[in-house]
Amino acid sequence: MAATQATDQEYPGDWPGRLWLDGRTPVQVGDFAGQAEAGRGPISKADIPVFHNPAMTGSRTRSVLLLDQCLRENWVTKPGATMRVLDGLAASAVRSRRWLGEIPSEQAARLRVTAIDADATALAWARANHQTHPPCSSGDDEEGDYVDDIDEDFPEHQQGLRFLQGDLRAKVLESGWQWVDLDPFGPPTPFLDTVLQGLARVAVVDITATDTAALCGAAADSARRRYGAMAVVDDLSHDTAMRVLLGHVASVAARHDRAIEPLMAIFDDHHVRVSIIARKSKQEASSFAENIGWRIHNPSADEVAIGVARGLHPAGESDEPQLSVLIPWDAAPGGSFTGRLSGPLWTGPLGKPEVYAAMTAERAVELCALEGERDADLLKRLEIPDSTIRDSQRLATKAVRGLAEVAEVIDCPCTYPVDMVASMYSDITGPPSPTTLAEKLREKGWRAAKDFIAVPAVRTNAPWDVVITTVREIAPTR
Ligand SMILES: C[S@@+](CC[C@H](N)C(=O)[O-])C[C@H]1O[C@@H](n2cnc3c(N)ncnc32)[C@H](O)[C@@H]1O
């Protein structure tokens, strides 16, 4: 593929670097290993001029799909209104440029995106990329010219995007943002307090955390210091990590009279991402603790009964040991919990069924993968080989794998990692297939799906006695 020179502006000294297609958006990045190779990240962020992580392509694909859905369904704006979007820690601004170039033009034309970064060199690369590869593929009008929708309220935006250098924590308060993307190195905690004060009355906040060891409980000191939480390390860690982050975001939001509703949570390889909608409401914010609680691992029958009584655990007819139970904040029983307690954490749904249901491979490919006819000019200009087209389709599909399937059960508090289930009983000699277990549970009339957490698991509303009976029907037993 051919990297391109920027034209009439000052561009970074290392330009043009290497060309990478993130989704179907060209981005020129530093000429270093790990900057333009699928699935690999940079070896050291200190050595590269602008941080770019190709391994986060899937996260950016999901972000394109989520923002597209937000615009189409008018979650935070009136129909047709412009939307103030902040790419808070933008680096090369590839995320901003993907929103503007990959969301269909009718909706993308409503975006007024501000990309902030503290690093002047990163912004130089971002500007050069925006100028060299403007978001014309989606924004063409009938004559083929980009519809540059500059209006009086946003005079600094060029083709939907402006750049601001500085500390996000200072800049975020200048406007009522309707969408904020927070994609830090490590934990998002240093930014949450100010970001949650810089929002419009209704806003989406999309938050990445790469400190998964803290959220999963493996780095206990960091978990306590950053999130005021503890977590047990077992196969439920990924579910726990999403809930710890959501619980923390909910409590910071409540301090600023905002209630949150999760749209989507995901644990993807080395990061957790939670997308929430925040609404200004003292009353709703005051009751945020209704969705905050604890996970007790290896619970007693009495502890399970607390979860059942408060609607956080399916009622069943078994007194047999269970994996875990979610219980409310105010019901934490006394006694020693060493190694048995995770939290505080979010006990409500991890997201909205309609958001997960919209994360389909068809939509991901349609918006975010290259397509010969539509992208003909781009393919020709950058001499993009057919193999890159196929790669973009494969990566778009991979970005949403398993998400639509879980839509029906995302409100269920219980997920059952099959290895853990099998290891609880001596007569079960191996784990069942999660796909078969989910199918069998559905045949029995329960909601069930193979879960999207990184270990094989089934999320279901079936009670434990049904789960374990079904496991015994299909797993190897002695
Ligand atoms: C992980 S990178 C962002 C990656 C980018 N969102 C993407 O999708 O490629 C984090 C960025 O945050 C910037 N940064 C760190 N602290 C900042 C602060 N306090 N204010 C603004 N930018 C900051 C860094 O310069 C870096 O470019």
PDB file of C-alpha atoms in Angstrom, residues 96-97 99-101 108-109 111-113 129-136 139-140 145-150 154-163:
ATOM      1  CA  SER A  96     -12.580  10.396  15.247  1.00  0.00           C
ATOM      2  CA  ARG A  97     -11.700   9.909  11.614  1.00  0.00           C
ATOM      3  CA  TRP A  99     -16.583   7.911  12.969  1.00  0.00           C
ATOM      4  CA  LEU A 100     -16.602  10.613  10.303  1.00  0.00           C
ATOM      5  CA  GLY A 101     -15.610   8.361   7.411  1.00  0.00           C
ATOM      6  CA  ALA A 108     -21.941  11.483   9.993  1.00  0.00           C
ATOM      7  CA  ALA A 109     -22.787  14.982   8.734  1.00  0.00           C
ATOM      8  CA  LEU A 111     -21.087  15.030  14.004  1.00  0.00           C
ATOM      9  CA  ARG A 112     -18.983  17.870  15.407  1.00  0.00           C
ATOM     10  CA  VAL A 113     -15.971  16.025  16.737  1.00  0.00           C
ATOM     11  CA  ASN A 129      -3.918  12.322   8.375  1.00  0.00           C
ATOM     12  CA  HIS A 130      -7.180  14.288   8.363  1.00  0.00           C
ATOM     13  CA  GLN A 131      -5.933  16.530   5.585  1.00  0.00           C
ATOM     14  CA  THR A 132      -4.356  13.766   3.497  1.00  0.00           C
ATOM     15  CA  HIS A 133      -7.240  11.304   3.869  1.00  0.00           C
ATOM     16  CA  PRO A 134     -10.382  13.381   4.488  1.00  0.00           C
ATOM     17  CA  PRO A 135     -13.549  11.472   5.327  1.00  0.00           C
ATOM     18  CA  CYS A 136     -14.768  11.678   1.742  1.00  0.00           C
ATOM     19  CA  GLY A 139     -19.447  12.253   2.979  1.00  0.00           C
ATOM     20  CA  ASP A 140     -19.604  12.610  -0.764  1.00  0.00           C
ATOM     21  CA  ASP A 145     -17.455  16.621  -3.151  1.00  0.00           C
ATOM     22  CA  TYR A 146     -17.263  16.243   0.579  1.00  0.00           C
ATOM     23  CA  VAL A 147     -20.141  18.003   2.279  1.00  0.00           C
ATOM     24  CA  ASP A 148     -18.256  20.304   4.595  1.00  0.00           C
ATOM     25  CA  ASP A 149     -21.010  21.200   6.947  1.00  0.00           C
ATOM     26  CA  ILE A 150     -19.354  24.042   8.840  1.00  0.00           C
ATOM     27  CA  PHE A 154     -18.566  25.234  15.095  1.00  0.00           C
ATOM     28  CA  PRO A 155     -16.284  27.508  13.046  1.00  0.00           C
ATOM     29  CA  GLU A 156     -13.084  25.645  13.953  1.00  0.00           C
ATOM     30  CA  HIS A 157     -14.249  22.292  12.615  1.00  0.00           C
ATOM     31  CA  GLN A 158     -12.883  21.204   9.282  1.00  0.00           C
ATOM     32  CA  GLN A 159     -14.873  18.436   7.691  1.00  0.00           C
ATOM     33  CA  GLY A 160     -16.452  17.652  11.021  1.00  0.00           C
ATOM     34  CA  LEU A 161     -13.243  17.599  13.079  1.00  0.00           C
ATOM     35  CA  ARG A 162     -11.168  20.047  15.103  1.00  0.00           C
ATOM     36  CA  PHE A 163      -8.043  19.419  17.150  1.00  0.00           C
TER      37      PHE A 163
END
